[in-house]
Short mmCIF file of C-alpha atoms in Angstrom, two decimals:
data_model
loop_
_atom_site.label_atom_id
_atom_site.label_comp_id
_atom_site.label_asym_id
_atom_site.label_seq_id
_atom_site.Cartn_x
_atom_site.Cartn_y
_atom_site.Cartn_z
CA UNK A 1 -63.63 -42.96 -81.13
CA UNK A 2 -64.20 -39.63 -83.43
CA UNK A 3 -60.94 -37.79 -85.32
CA UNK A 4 -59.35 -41.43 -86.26
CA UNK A 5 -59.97 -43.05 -89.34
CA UNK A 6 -58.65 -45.73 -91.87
CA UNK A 7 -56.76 -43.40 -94.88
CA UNK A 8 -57.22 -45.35 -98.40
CA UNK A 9 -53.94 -46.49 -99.61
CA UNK A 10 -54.63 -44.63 -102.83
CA UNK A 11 -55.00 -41.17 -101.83
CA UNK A 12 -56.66 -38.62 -103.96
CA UNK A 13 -55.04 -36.00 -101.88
CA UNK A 14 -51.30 -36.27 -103.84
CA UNK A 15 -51.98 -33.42 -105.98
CA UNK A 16 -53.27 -31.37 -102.31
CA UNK A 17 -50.24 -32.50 -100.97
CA UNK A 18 -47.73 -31.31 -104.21
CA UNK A 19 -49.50 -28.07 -104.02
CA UNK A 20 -49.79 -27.24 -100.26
CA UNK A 21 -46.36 -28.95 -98.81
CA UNK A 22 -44.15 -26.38 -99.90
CA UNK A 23 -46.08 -23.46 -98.05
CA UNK A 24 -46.87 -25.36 -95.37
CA UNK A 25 -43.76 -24.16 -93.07
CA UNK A 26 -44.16 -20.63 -94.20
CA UNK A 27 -48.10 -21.26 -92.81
CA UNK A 28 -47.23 -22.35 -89.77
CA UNK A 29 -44.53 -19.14 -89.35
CA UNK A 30 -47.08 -16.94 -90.23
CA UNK A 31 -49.72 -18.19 -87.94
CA UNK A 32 -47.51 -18.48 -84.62
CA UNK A 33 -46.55 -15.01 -85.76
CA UNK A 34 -50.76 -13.78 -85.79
CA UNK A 35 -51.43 -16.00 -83.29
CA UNK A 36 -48.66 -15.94 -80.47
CA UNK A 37 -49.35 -19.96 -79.49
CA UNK A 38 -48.11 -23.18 -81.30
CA UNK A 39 -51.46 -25.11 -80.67
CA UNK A 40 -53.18 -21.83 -82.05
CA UNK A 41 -51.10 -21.83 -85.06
CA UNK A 42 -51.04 -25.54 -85.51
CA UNK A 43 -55.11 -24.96 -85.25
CA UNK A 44 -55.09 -22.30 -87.86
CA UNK A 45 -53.16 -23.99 -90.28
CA UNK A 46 -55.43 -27.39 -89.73
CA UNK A 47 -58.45 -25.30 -90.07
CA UNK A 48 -57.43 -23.80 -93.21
CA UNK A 49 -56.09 -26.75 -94.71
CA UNK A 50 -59.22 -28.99 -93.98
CA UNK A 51 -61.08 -26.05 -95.67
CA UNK A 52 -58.89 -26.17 -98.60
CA UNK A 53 -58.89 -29.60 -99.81
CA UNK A 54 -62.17 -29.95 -101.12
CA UNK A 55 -61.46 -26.68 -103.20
CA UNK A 56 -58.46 -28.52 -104.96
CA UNK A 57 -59.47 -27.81 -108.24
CA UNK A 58 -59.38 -24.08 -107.22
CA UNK A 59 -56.33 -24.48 -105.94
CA UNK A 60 -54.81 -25.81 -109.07
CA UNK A 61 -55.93 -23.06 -110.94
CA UNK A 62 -54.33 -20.19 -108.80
CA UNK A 63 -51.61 -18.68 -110.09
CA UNK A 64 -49.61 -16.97 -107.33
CA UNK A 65 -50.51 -19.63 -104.45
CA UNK A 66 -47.94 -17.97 -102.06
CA UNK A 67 -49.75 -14.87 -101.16
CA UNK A 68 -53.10 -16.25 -102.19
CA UNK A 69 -52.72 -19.24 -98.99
CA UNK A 70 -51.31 -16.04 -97.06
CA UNK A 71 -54.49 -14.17 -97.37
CA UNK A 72 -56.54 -16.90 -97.06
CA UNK A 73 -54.63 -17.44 -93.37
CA UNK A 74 -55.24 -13.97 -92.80
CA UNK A 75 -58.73 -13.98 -93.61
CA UNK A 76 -59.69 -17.11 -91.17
CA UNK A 77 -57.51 -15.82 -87.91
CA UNK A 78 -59.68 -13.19 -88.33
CA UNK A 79 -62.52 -14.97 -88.75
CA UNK A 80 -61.85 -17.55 -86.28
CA UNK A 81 -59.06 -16.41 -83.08
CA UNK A 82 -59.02 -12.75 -83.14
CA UNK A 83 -62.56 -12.46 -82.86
CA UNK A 84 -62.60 -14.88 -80.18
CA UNK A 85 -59.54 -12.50 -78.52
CA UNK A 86 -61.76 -9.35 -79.35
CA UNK A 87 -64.46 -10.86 -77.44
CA UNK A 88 -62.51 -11.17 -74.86
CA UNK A 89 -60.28 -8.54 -74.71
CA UNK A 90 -62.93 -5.88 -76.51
CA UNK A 91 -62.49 -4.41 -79.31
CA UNK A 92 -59.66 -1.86 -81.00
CA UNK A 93 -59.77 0.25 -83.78
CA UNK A 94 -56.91 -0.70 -86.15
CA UNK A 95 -56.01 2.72 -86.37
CA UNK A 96 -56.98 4.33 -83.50
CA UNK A 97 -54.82 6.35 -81.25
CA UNK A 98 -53.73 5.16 -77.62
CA UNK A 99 -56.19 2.75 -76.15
CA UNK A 100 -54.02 1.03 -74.58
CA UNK A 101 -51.80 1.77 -71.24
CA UNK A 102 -48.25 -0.79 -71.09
CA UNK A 103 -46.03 -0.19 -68.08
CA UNK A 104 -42.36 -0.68 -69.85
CA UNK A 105 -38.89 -1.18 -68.39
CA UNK A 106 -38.57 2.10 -65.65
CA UNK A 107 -34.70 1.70 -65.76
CA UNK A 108 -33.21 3.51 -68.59
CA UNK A 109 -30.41 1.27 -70.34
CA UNK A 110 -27.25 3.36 -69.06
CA UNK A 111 -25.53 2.15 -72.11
CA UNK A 112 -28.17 3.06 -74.62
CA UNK A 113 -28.31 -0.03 -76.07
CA UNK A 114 -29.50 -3.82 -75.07
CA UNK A 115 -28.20 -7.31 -75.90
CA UNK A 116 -30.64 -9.61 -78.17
CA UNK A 117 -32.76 -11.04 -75.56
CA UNK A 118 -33.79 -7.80 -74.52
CA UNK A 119 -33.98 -6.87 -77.99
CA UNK A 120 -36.33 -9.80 -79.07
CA UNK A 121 -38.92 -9.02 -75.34
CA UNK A 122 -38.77 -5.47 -76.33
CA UNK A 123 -39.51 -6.01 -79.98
CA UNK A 124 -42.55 -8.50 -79.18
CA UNK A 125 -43.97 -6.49 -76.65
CA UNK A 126 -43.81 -2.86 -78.85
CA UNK A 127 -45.13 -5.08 -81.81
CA UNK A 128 -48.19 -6.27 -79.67
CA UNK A 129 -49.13 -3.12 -78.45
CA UNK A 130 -49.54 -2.19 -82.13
CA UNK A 131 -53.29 -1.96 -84.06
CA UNK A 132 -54.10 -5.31 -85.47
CA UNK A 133 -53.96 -3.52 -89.14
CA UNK A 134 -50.04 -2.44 -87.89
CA UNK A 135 -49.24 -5.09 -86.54
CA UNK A 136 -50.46 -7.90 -89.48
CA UNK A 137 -48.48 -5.30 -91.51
CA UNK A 138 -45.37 -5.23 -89.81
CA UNK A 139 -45.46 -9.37 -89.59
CA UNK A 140 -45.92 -9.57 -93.02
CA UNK A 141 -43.68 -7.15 -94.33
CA UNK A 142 -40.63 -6.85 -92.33
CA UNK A 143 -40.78 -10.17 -90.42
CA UNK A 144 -42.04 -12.71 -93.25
CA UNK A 145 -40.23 -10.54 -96.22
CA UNK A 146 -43.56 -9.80 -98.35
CA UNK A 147 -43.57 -7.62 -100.84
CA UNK A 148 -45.89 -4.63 -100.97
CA UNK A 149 -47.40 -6.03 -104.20
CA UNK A 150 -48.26 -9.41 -102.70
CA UNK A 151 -49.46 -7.82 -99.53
CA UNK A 152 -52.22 -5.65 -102.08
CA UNK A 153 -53.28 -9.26 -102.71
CA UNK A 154 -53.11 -10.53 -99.00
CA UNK A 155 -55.20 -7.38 -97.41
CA UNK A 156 -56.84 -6.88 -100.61
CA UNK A 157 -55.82 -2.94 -100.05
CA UNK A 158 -54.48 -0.30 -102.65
CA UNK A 159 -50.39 -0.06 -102.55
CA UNK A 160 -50.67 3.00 -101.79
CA UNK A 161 -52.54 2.64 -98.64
CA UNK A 162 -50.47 -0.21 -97.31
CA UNK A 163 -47.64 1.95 -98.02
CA UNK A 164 -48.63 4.78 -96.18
CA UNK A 165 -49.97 2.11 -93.77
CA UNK A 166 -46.37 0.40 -93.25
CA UNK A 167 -44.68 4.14 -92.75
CA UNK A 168 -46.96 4.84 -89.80
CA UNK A 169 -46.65 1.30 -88.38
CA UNK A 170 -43.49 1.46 -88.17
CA UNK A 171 -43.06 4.84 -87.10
CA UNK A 172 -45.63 4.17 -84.10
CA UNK A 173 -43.70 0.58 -83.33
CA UNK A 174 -40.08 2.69 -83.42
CA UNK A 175 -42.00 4.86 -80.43
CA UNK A 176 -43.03 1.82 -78.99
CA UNK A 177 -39.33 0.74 -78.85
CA UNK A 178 -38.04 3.80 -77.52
CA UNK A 179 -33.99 3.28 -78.47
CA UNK A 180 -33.41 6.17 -75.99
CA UNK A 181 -34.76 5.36 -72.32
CA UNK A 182 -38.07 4.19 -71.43
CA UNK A 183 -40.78 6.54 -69.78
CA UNK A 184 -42.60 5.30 -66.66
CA UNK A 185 -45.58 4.73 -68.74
CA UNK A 186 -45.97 4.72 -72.25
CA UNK A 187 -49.47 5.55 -73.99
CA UNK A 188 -49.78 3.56 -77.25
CA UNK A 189 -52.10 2.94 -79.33
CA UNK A 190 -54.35 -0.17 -79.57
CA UNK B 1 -28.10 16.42 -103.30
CA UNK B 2 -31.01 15.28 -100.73
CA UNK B 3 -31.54 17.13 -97.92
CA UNK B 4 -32.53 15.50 -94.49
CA UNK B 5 -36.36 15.97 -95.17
CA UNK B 6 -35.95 14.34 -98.36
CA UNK B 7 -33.67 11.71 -97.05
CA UNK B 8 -35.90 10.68 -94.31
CA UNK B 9 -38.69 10.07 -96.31
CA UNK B 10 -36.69 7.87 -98.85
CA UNK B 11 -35.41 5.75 -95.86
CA UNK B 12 -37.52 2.83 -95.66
CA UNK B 13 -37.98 2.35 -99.41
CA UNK B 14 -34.02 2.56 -99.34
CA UNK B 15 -34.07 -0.05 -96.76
CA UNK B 16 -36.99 -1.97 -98.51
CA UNK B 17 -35.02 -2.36 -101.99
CA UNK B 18 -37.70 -0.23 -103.47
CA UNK B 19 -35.89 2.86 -104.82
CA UNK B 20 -34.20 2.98 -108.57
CA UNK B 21 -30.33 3.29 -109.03
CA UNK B 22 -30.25 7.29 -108.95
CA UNK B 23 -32.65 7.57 -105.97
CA UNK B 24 -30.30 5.21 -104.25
CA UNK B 25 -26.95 6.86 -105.19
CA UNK B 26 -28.24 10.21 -104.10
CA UNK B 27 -29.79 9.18 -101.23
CA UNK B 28 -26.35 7.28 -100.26
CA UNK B 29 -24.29 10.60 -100.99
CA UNK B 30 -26.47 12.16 -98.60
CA UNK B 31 -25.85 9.68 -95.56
CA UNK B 32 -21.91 9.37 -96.21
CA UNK B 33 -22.12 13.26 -95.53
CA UNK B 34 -24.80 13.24 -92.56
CA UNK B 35 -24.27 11.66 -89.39
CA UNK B 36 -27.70 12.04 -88.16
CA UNK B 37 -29.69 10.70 -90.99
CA UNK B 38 -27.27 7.41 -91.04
CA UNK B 39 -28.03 6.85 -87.49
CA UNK B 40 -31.62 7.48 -88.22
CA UNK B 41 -30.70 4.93 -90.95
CA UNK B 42 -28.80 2.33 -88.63
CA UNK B 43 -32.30 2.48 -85.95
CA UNK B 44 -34.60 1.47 -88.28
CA UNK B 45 -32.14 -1.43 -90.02
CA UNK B 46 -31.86 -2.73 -86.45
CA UNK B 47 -35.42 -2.82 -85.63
CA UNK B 48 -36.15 -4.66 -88.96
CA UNK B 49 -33.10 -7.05 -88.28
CA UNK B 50 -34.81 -7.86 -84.47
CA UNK B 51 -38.41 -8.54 -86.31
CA UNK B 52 -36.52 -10.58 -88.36
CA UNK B 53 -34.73 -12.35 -85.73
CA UNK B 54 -37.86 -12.91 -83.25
CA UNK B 55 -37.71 -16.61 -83.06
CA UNK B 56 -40.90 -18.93 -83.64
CA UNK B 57 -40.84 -22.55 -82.35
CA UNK B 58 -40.97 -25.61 -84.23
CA UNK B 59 -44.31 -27.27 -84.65
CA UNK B 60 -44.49 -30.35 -82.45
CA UNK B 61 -43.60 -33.48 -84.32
CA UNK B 62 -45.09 -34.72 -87.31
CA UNK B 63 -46.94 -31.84 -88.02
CA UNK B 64 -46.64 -31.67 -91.71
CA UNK B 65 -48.02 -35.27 -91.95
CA UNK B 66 -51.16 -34.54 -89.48
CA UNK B 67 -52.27 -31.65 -90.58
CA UNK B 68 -52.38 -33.01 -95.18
CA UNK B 69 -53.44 -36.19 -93.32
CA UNK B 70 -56.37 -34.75 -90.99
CA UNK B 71 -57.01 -32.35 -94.38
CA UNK B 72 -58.05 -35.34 -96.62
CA UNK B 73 -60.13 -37.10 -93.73
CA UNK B 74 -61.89 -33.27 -92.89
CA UNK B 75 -60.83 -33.23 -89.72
CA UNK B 76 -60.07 -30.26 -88.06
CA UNK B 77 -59.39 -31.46 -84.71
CA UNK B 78 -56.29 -30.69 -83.19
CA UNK B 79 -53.63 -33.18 -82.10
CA UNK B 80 -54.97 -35.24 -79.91
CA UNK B 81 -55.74 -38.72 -81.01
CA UNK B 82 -55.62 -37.51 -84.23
CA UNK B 83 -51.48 -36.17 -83.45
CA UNK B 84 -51.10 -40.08 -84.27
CA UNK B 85 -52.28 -40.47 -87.27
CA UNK B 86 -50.25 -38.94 -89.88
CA UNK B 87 -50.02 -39.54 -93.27
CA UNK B 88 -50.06 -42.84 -94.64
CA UNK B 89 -47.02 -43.14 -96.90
CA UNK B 90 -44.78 -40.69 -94.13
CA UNK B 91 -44.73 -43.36 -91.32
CA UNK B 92 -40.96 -44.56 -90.53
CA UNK B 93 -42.75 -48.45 -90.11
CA UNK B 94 -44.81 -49.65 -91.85
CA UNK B 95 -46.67 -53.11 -91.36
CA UNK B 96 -49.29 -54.98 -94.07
CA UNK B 97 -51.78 -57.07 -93.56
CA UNK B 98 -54.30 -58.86 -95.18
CA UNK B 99 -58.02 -59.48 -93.76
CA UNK B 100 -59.79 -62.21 -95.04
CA UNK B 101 -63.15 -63.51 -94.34
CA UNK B 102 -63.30 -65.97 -91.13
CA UNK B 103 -65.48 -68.42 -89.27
CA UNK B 104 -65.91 -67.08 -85.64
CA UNK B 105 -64.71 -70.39 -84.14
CA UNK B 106 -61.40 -69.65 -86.19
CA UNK B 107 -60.34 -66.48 -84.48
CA UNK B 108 -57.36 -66.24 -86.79
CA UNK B 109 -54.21 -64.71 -85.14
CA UNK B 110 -51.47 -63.23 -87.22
CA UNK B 111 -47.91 -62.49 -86.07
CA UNK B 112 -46.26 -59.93 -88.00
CA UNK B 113 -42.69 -60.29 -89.18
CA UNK B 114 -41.90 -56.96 -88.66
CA UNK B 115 -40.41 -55.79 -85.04
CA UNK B 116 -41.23 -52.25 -84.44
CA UNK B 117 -37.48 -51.35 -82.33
CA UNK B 118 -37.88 -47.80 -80.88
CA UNK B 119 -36.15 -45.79 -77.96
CA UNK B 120 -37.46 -45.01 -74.77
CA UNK B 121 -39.09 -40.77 -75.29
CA UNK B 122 -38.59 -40.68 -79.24
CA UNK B 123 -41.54 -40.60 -80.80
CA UNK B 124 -42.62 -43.91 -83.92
CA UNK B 125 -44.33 -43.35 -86.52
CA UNK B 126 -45.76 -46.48 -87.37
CA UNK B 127 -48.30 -47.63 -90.14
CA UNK B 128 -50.20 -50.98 -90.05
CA UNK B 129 -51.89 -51.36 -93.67
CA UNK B 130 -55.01 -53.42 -94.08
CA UNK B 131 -55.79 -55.07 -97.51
CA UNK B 132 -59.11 -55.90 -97.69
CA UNK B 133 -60.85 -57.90 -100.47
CA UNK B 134 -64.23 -56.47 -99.94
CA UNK B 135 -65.38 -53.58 -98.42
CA UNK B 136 -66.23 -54.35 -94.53
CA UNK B 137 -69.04 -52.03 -93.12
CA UNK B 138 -69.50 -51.80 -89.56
CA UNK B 139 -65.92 -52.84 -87.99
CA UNK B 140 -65.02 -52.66 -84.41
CA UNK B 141 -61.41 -51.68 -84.32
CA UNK B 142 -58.96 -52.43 -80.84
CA UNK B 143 -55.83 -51.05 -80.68
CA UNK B 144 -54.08 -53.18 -77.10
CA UNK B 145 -50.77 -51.61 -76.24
CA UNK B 146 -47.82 -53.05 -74.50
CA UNK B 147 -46.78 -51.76 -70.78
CA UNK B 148 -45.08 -48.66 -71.25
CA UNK B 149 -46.09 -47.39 -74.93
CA UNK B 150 -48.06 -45.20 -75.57
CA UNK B 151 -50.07 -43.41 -78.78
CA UNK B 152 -48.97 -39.24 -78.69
CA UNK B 153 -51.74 -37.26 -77.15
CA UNK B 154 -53.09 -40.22 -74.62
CA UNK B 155 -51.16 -40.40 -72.26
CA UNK B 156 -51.52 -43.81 -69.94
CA UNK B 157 -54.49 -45.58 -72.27
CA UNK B 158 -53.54 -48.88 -72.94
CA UNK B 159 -56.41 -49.61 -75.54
CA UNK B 160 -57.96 -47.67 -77.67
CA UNK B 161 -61.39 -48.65 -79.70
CA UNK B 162 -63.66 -47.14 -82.31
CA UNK B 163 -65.74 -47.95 -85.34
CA UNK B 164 -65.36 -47.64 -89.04
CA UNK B 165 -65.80 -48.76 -92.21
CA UNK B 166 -62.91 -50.55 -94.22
CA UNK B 167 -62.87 -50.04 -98.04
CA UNK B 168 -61.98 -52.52 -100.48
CA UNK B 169 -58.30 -52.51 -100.71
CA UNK B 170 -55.66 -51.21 -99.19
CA UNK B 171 -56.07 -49.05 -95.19
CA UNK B 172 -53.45 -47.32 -93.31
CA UNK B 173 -54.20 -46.90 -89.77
CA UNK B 174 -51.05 -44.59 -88.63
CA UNK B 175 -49.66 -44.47 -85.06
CA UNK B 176 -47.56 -42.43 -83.41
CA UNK B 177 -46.24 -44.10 -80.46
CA UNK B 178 -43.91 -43.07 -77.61
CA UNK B 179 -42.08 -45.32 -75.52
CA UNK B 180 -41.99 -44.25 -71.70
CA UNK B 181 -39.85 -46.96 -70.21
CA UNK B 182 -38.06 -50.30 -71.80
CA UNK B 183 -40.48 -52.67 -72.95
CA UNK B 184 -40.81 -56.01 -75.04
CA UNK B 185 -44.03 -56.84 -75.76
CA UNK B 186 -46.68 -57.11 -78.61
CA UNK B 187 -49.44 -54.16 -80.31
CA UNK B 188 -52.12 -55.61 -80.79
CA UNK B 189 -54.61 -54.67 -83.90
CA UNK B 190 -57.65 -56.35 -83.03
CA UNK B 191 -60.68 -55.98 -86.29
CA UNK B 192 -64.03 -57.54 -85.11
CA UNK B 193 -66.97 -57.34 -87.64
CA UNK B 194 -70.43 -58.87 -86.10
CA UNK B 195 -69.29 -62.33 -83.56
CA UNK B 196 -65.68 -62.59 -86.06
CA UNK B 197 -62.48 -61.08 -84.78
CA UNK B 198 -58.94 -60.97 -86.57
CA UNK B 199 -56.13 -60.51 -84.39
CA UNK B 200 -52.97 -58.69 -85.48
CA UNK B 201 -49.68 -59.32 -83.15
CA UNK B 202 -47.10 -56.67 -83.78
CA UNK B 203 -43.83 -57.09 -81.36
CA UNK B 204 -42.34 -54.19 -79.93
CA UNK B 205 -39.09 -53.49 -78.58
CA UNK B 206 -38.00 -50.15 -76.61
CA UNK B 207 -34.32 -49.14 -74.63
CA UNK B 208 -32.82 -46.48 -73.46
CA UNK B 209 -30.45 -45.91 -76.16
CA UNK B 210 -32.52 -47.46 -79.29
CA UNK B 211 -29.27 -49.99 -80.17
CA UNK B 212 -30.58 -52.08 -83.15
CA UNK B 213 -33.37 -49.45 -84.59
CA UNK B 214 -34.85 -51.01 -87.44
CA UNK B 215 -34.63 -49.23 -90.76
CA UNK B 216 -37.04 -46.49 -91.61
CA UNK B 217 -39.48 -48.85 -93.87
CA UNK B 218 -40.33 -52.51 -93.69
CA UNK B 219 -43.16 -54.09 -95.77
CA UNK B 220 -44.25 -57.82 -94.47
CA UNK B 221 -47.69 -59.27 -96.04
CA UNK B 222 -49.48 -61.97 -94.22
CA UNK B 223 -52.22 -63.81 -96.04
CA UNK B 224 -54.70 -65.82 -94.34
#
């Protein structure tokens, strides 16, 4: 029987635990949000974590662990998931134009505006059909509430480039959403 | 004052907190007097409050434990068996014993005074602790279950068996079990090292409606 084992009373792993346990929910959040799947983000944040404790004296010694266990995240769902979903979805260029074809919603909202279900489907579905580089972006930024200087430490970029980064994501996700009617077919970009 | 150029490319660093006080009072002079720009404004504010708002589901249960649990043993597989085992101090039950050295023709069996009381679909965490006086290298551990409970992750396997080492000292073995129907019966924690076996009895008691839940920590040594 593999993946069960006696734990010794006295664990060595209370200072892991101190240091980890309040990020671990904000982990989680953040890798359903890459991810898309509970048992993927429940993976991620395993992976990671099983990574991490042998590093613990690292650990101790970082001084912003927030955004430093966010980039590390980042770093392995690249590492590990998307490249398994690039493999088998092919490849897209983070900031390439319009790779990608998405049939939307044909029946223009009379009203102009939708309730929050529709909302939430419409949101998902525009944010998905953003780059990877947009759409991390996006997640971190305006859904998780990152700052631009912690996200220079997550995506190890300039501010200035996530900043001009951010604009266009969110310019090409606000096309994406379309608050006046839908087209037939939208082109958007991969 | 801005003008709409100017105001539209101050929007999202309005919206993002990231413009001083006069930026912010000029740009703000400008919408009160534009009705274009503040709807412009009002767009963008929604879309952030629906990214905000897209919901993400809770972890399944015990998560927290399994995964700083499964961290200090490296393992990196996911839930299944090891969704039962979380961390050793976290467990809502927890059960000690003490294992001793034995003749085989002894067999000792040990009743445990605790009663693990659950209700029928709500998952138990439940620890049995193992105080050993010397380490123990090559032990057969047997985990028997009762009709009707189950460990998270098997479904339907009654016994469960695998091989390990047991430190000197003290060895939490945590279970998550699930009770699928009423049952009164007994785990059983069987530790067999060469032709000697200990038995551990553990009673268990599931309802519908959980009447009589025990509370969320019990200690009981038994010495042999």
């Amino acid at each position: 029987m593999s993946g069960f084992k006696l734990i010794p009373f006295k664990s060595r792993g209370a200072g892991f635990e101190r240091l980890i346990s309040p990020h671990l929910e904000s982990l989680y959040r953040q890798a359903y949000r890459f991810t898309g799947s509970r048992h993927d983000a429940e993976d991620l944040v395993q992976e990671l974590l099983t990574r991490l404790y042998p590093k613990l004296k690292e650990l101790q010694k970082v001084e912003e662990l927030r955004p430093w266990l966010a980039r590390s995240l980042h770093n392995l769902f690249i590492d590990t998931i998307r490249s398994r979903q690039r493999s088998a979805l092919g490849k897209s260029d983070p900031d390439s134009e319009a790779i990608l074809e998405v049939v939307v919603d044909t029946t223009p909202d009379p009203a102009g505006a939708f309730d929050q279900q529709d909302q939430a489907r419409q949101l998902a579905l525009a944010l998905e059909s953003l780059s990877e580089a947009h759409r991390d972006l996006i997640i971190m930024h305006d859904v998780e509430g990152y700052t631009l200087p912690e996200l220079t430490v997550i995506f190890e970029q300039p501010l200035g480039t996530l900043k001009s980064r951010l604009h266009r994501a969110r310019k090409n996700l606000r096309e994406q959403i379309k608050m006046e009617p839908f087209k037939k077919t939208q082109r958007v970009s991969g | 004052m801005m003008n709409c150029e100017q105001t539209n490319s101050f929007l999202e660093d309005y919206l993002d907190g990231y413009l001083d006080e006069a930026q912010r009072q000029e740009l703000e002079a400008h919408l009160a007097a534009c009705q274009e720009c503040q709807t412009d404004l009002d767009n963008r504010n929604a879309v952030l409050k629906g990214l905000r708002a897209l919901p993400v589901p809770r972890p399944s249960p015990g998560f927290e434990e399994r995964v700083l649990s499964n961290a200090r043993q490296g393992n990196r597989k996911h839930v299944g068996f090891s969704a039962g085992f979380g961390s050793a101090v976290a467990a809502g039950l927890m059960v000690w014993f003490v294992v001793g050295f034995w003749h085989p023709s002894d067999r000792p069996e040990h009743n445990a005074l605790s009663v693990i009381v659950m209700q029928v679909e709500q998952p138990r965490e439940v620890s049995l602790a193992f105080n050993v006086p010397h380490a123990i290298r090559d032990v057969t551990f047997r985990i028997e279950l009762p009709e009707g409970i189950e460990i998270e992750g098997y479904p339907e396997q009654r016994e469960l068996v695998w091989m390990d080492q047991l430190p000197k000292g003290r060895n939490v073995m945590n279970l998550n079990l699930v009770a699928r129907q009423g049952v009164n019966g007994e785990l059983l924690a069987r530790i067999q090292h060469g032709d000697k076996e200990q038995v551990f009895h553990v009673p268990v008691r599931a309802s519908m409606n959980g009447v009589g839940i025990t509370p969320s920590f019990e200690q009981n040594t038994i010495s042999i």
